[in-house]
Amino acid sequence: GATEYEEGAIEQFVDRREQALEQAEHVYNLLAEGRGLDTDALGDIADAAMKDLTEDFDLFNCLGVNPHTDRYPVRHSMHVSMLAMGIGTKLGLDQTTLKELSMGCLIHDAGMLRLDEQLYSTPGPLNPVEFLEVTKHPVIVFDMMKKLERISSRAAFVAYQIHERCNGEGYPRKRQGSQIHFLSKLAGVADAYI
């Protein structure tokens, strides 16, 4: 049968995710202002997500696959991270790998904040010039991260390659198949779904 939750349990779970979102916004703002990456905060968000994932796998994933349109790109990145962690758990990834996956997903769209907001806030398809501009955001975030020593290379690759596609039609480098890191492929599935 269906699991019954204690009164207030779901609200507490949602509140913890909203607190994590506040932390993620802080991380994005620091990056956008050129003040670096708060890897401690990023790690705390990933650790809290791991705890919530362990506490209630189904609820964690249900919240992750129900995206909101507000607070883009931070909230989108949070949901991508949640779904990617759920997929990674089912694939048997260890905790360290799940944390790196989460961190890469959390910051994958941070470069968007350095672009004109109308590129990602206006509904409808982008024209070719606008799309070309959007394809720069993984390079922007990667450039921000490569100056940092405290982020793992796997987390950086997730953020950089999440928009690549096995058929070579992704961006920023049009990589194919084995040229794309496994965790980036996994993150790309979550990103495409959300």
Short mmCIF file of C-alpha atoms in Angstrom, two decimals:
data_model
loop_
_atom_site.label_atom_id
_atom_site.label_comp_id
_atom_site.label_asym_id
_atom_site.label_seq_id
_atom_site.Cartn_x
_atom_site.Cartn_y
_atom_site.Cartn_z
CA GLY A 1 0.00 0.00 0.00
CA ALA A 2 0.84 3.65 -0.05
CA THR A 3 3.11 5.13 2.59
CA GLU A 4 1.38 7.43 5.04
CA TYR A 5 3.37 10.37 6.31
CA GLU A 6 3.17 11.86 9.77
CA GLU A 7 1.44 15.20 9.81
CA GLY A 8 3.93 17.88 8.86
CA ALA A 9 6.60 15.46 7.62
CA ILE A 10 6.25 16.46 3.97
CA GLU A 11 6.24 20.15 4.88
CA GLN A 12 9.46 19.70 6.88
CA PHE A 13 11.04 17.94 3.92
CA VAL A 14 9.96 20.73 1.56
CA ASP A 15 11.21 23.36 4.03
CA ARG A 16 14.66 21.73 4.08
CA ARG A 17 14.79 21.79 0.27
CA GLU A 18 13.75 25.48 0.30
CA GLN A 19 16.57 26.23 2.77
CA ALA A 20 18.96 24.44 0.43
CA LEU A 21 17.63 26.59 -2.41
CA GLU A 22 18.46 29.72 -0.40
CA GLN A 23 22.02 28.43 0.05
CA ALA A 24 22.25 27.67 -3.67
CA GLU A 25 21.13 31.20 -4.52
CA HIS A 26 23.93 32.51 -2.30
CA VAL A 27 26.44 30.32 -4.20
CA TYR A 28 25.11 31.55 -7.57
CA ASN A 29 25.23 35.19 -6.49
CA LEU A 30 28.86 34.90 -5.37
CA LEU A 31 29.79 33.30 -8.69
CA ALA A 32 27.87 35.87 -10.72
CA GLU A 33 29.60 38.69 -8.85
CA GLY A 34 33.00 37.13 -9.53
CA ARG A 35 33.65 36.49 -5.83
CA GLY A 36 34.38 32.79 -6.23
CA LEU A 37 32.65 29.55 -5.46
CA ASP A 38 31.54 28.77 -1.92
CA THR A 39 32.43 25.09 -2.09
CA ASP A 40 31.60 24.63 1.59
CA ALA A 41 28.03 25.78 1.00
CA LEU A 42 27.83 23.68 -2.16
CA GLY A 43 29.06 20.64 -0.24
CA ASP A 44 26.56 21.32 2.55
CA ILE A 45 23.71 21.43 0.02
CA ALA A 46 24.85 18.12 -1.49
CA ASP A 47 25.25 16.54 1.97
CA ALA A 48 21.76 17.67 3.01
CA ALA A 49 20.35 16.29 -0.23
CA MET A 50 22.09 12.97 0.44
CA LYS A 51 20.50 12.87 3.89
CA ASP A 52 17.04 13.62 2.49
CA LEU A 53 17.55 11.08 -0.30
CA THR A 54 18.47 8.43 2.26
CA GLU A 55 15.60 9.36 4.55
CA ASP A 56 12.91 9.09 1.87
CA PHE A 57 14.03 8.16 -1.64
CA ASP A 58 10.52 8.37 -3.13
CA LEU A 59 9.61 11.75 -1.66
CA PHE A 60 13.01 13.18 -2.60
CA ASN A 61 12.54 12.11 -6.22
CA CYS A 62 8.90 13.23 -6.36
CA LEU A 63 9.96 16.71 -5.31
CA GLY A 64 12.83 16.65 -7.78
CA VAL A 65 10.69 15.83 -10.81
CA ASN A 66 8.13 18.53 -10.04
CA PRO A 67 9.98 21.60 -11.25
CA HIS A 68 8.91 25.15 -10.66
CA THR A 69 9.41 27.97 -13.11
CA ASP A 70 10.37 30.52 -10.47
CA ARG A 71 13.92 31.37 -9.40
CA TYR A 72 15.52 30.09 -12.60
CA PRO A 73 18.29 29.01 -13.03
CA VAL A 74 18.93 28.13 -9.38
CA ARG A 75 15.77 26.14 -8.75
CA HIS A 76 16.13 24.31 -12.06
CA SER A 77 19.67 23.29 -11.11
CA MET A 78 18.45 22.09 -7.71
CA HIS A 79 15.85 19.85 -9.33
CA VAL A 80 18.34 18.54 -11.89
CA SER A 81 20.67 17.69 -9.00
CA MET A 82 17.91 15.87 -7.13
CA LEU A 83 16.86 13.79 -10.12
CA ALA A 84 20.48 13.00 -11.06
CA MET A 85 21.15 11.83 -7.50
CA GLY A 86 18.10 9.58 -7.65
CA ILE A 87 19.26 8.06 -10.93
CA GLY A 88 22.80 7.71 -9.60
CA THR A 89 21.53 5.94 -6.50
CA LYS A 90 19.63 3.44 -8.62
CA LEU A 91 22.83 2.87 -10.64
CA GLY A 92 24.72 2.11 -7.42
CA LEU A 93 27.05 5.12 -7.36
CA ASP A 94 29.00 5.61 -4.12
CA GLN A 95 28.44 8.62 -1.84
CA THR A 96 31.50 10.54 -3.00
CA THR A 97 30.48 10.21 -6.64
CA LEU A 98 26.88 11.18 -5.84
CA LYS A 99 28.13 14.28 -4.04
CA GLU A 100 30.31 15.30 -6.99
CA LEU A 101 27.40 14.68 -9.36
CA SER A 102 25.16 16.81 -7.16
CA MET A 103 27.66 19.66 -6.95
CA GLY A 104 28.19 19.72 -10.71
CA CYS A 105 24.45 19.75 -11.35
CA LEU A 106 23.88 22.46 -8.77
CA ILE A 107 26.19 24.91 -10.52
CA HIS A 108 25.76 23.84 -14.13
CA ASP A 109 23.65 26.87 -15.10
CA ALA A 110 25.46 29.46 -12.96
CA GLY A 111 27.02 30.92 -16.10
CA MET A 112 23.53 31.96 -17.21
CA LEU A 113 23.67 34.78 -14.68
CA ARG A 114 26.42 36.39 -16.75
CA LEU A 115 24.16 36.46 -19.83
CA ASP A 116 21.31 38.81 -20.68
CA GLU A 117 18.38 37.66 -18.52
CA GLN A 118 15.99 37.92 -21.45
CA LEU A 119 17.80 34.98 -23.08
CA TYR A 120 16.53 32.59 -20.42
CA SER A 121 13.44 34.34 -19.08
CA THR A 122 11.50 34.95 -22.29
CA PRO A 123 9.19 32.07 -23.22
CA GLY A 124 9.38 30.59 -26.67
CA PRO A 125 12.13 29.42 -28.96
CA LEU A 126 15.40 31.32 -29.31
CA ASN A 127 16.63 32.56 -32.66
CA PRO A 128 20.02 31.18 -33.82
CA VAL A 129 22.00 34.16 -32.48
CA GLU A 130 20.29 33.96 -29.07
CA PHE A 131 20.88 30.20 -28.92
CA LEU A 132 24.56 30.69 -29.74
CA GLU A 133 24.79 33.14 -26.84
CA VAL A 134 23.15 30.64 -24.44
CA THR A 135 25.63 27.94 -25.47
CA LYS A 136 28.37 30.04 -23.87
CA HIS A 137 27.15 29.51 -20.31
CA PRO A 138 28.91 26.15 -19.69
CA VAL A 139 32.21 27.74 -20.75
CA ILE A 140 31.56 30.70 -18.46
CA VAL A 141 30.90 28.48 -15.44
CA PHE A 142 33.85 26.22 -16.30
CA ASP A 143 36.14 29.26 -16.53
CA MET A 144 34.89 30.37 -13.12
CA MET A 145 35.53 26.91 -11.67
CA LYS A 146 38.94 26.18 -13.18
CA LYS A 147 40.42 28.98 -11.10
CA LEU A 148 39.32 27.10 -8.00
CA GLU A 149 41.24 24.25 -6.47
CA ARG A 150 38.51 23.03 -4.14
CA ILE A 151 36.09 21.63 -6.69
CA SER A 152 36.64 18.13 -8.00
CA SER A 153 37.36 17.63 -11.67
CA ARG A 154 34.34 15.31 -11.93
CA ALA A 155 31.98 17.99 -10.58
CA ALA A 156 33.52 20.52 -12.97
CA PHE A 157 33.07 18.14 -15.91
CA VAL A 158 29.42 17.61 -15.01
CA ALA A 159 28.82 21.36 -15.07
CA TYR A 160 30.78 21.78 -18.30
CA GLN A 161 29.46 18.80 -20.29
CA ILE A 162 25.86 18.46 -19.04
CA HIS A 163 24.52 19.91 -22.32
CA GLU A 164 26.60 17.65 -24.58
CA ARG A 165 24.74 14.87 -26.40
CA CYS A 166 26.00 11.47 -27.53
CA ASN A 167 25.04 12.25 -31.14
CA GLY A 168 27.26 15.35 -31.17
CA GLU A 169 24.41 17.84 -31.29
CA GLY A 170 24.98 19.25 -27.80
CA TYR A 171 27.13 22.13 -26.64
CA PRO A 172 29.56 23.75 -25.94
CA ARG A 173 32.00 21.46 -27.83
CA LYS A 174 29.70 19.08 -29.76
CA ARG A 175 31.31 16.08 -28.07
CA GLN A 176 30.10 12.57 -28.88
CA GLY A 177 29.66 9.30 -27.00
CA SER A 178 32.88 8.35 -25.22
CA GLN A 179 34.11 11.98 -25.27
CA ILE A 180 31.44 12.81 -22.69
CA HIS A 181 32.07 11.88 -19.06
CA PHE A 182 29.67 9.24 -17.72
CA LEU A 183 28.44 11.54 -14.93
CA SER A 184 27.81 14.30 -17.47
CA LYS A 185 25.67 11.91 -19.51
CA LEU A 186 23.70 10.99 -16.41
CA ALA A 187 23.28 14.67 -15.50
CA GLY A 188 22.24 15.43 -19.09
CA VAL A 189 19.38 12.95 -18.81
CA ALA A 190 18.16 14.65 -15.62
CA ASP A 191 18.56 18.11 -17.17
CA ALA A 192 16.65 17.14 -20.32
CA TYR A 193 13.83 15.66 -18.22
CA ILE A 194 13.49 18.70 -15.95
#
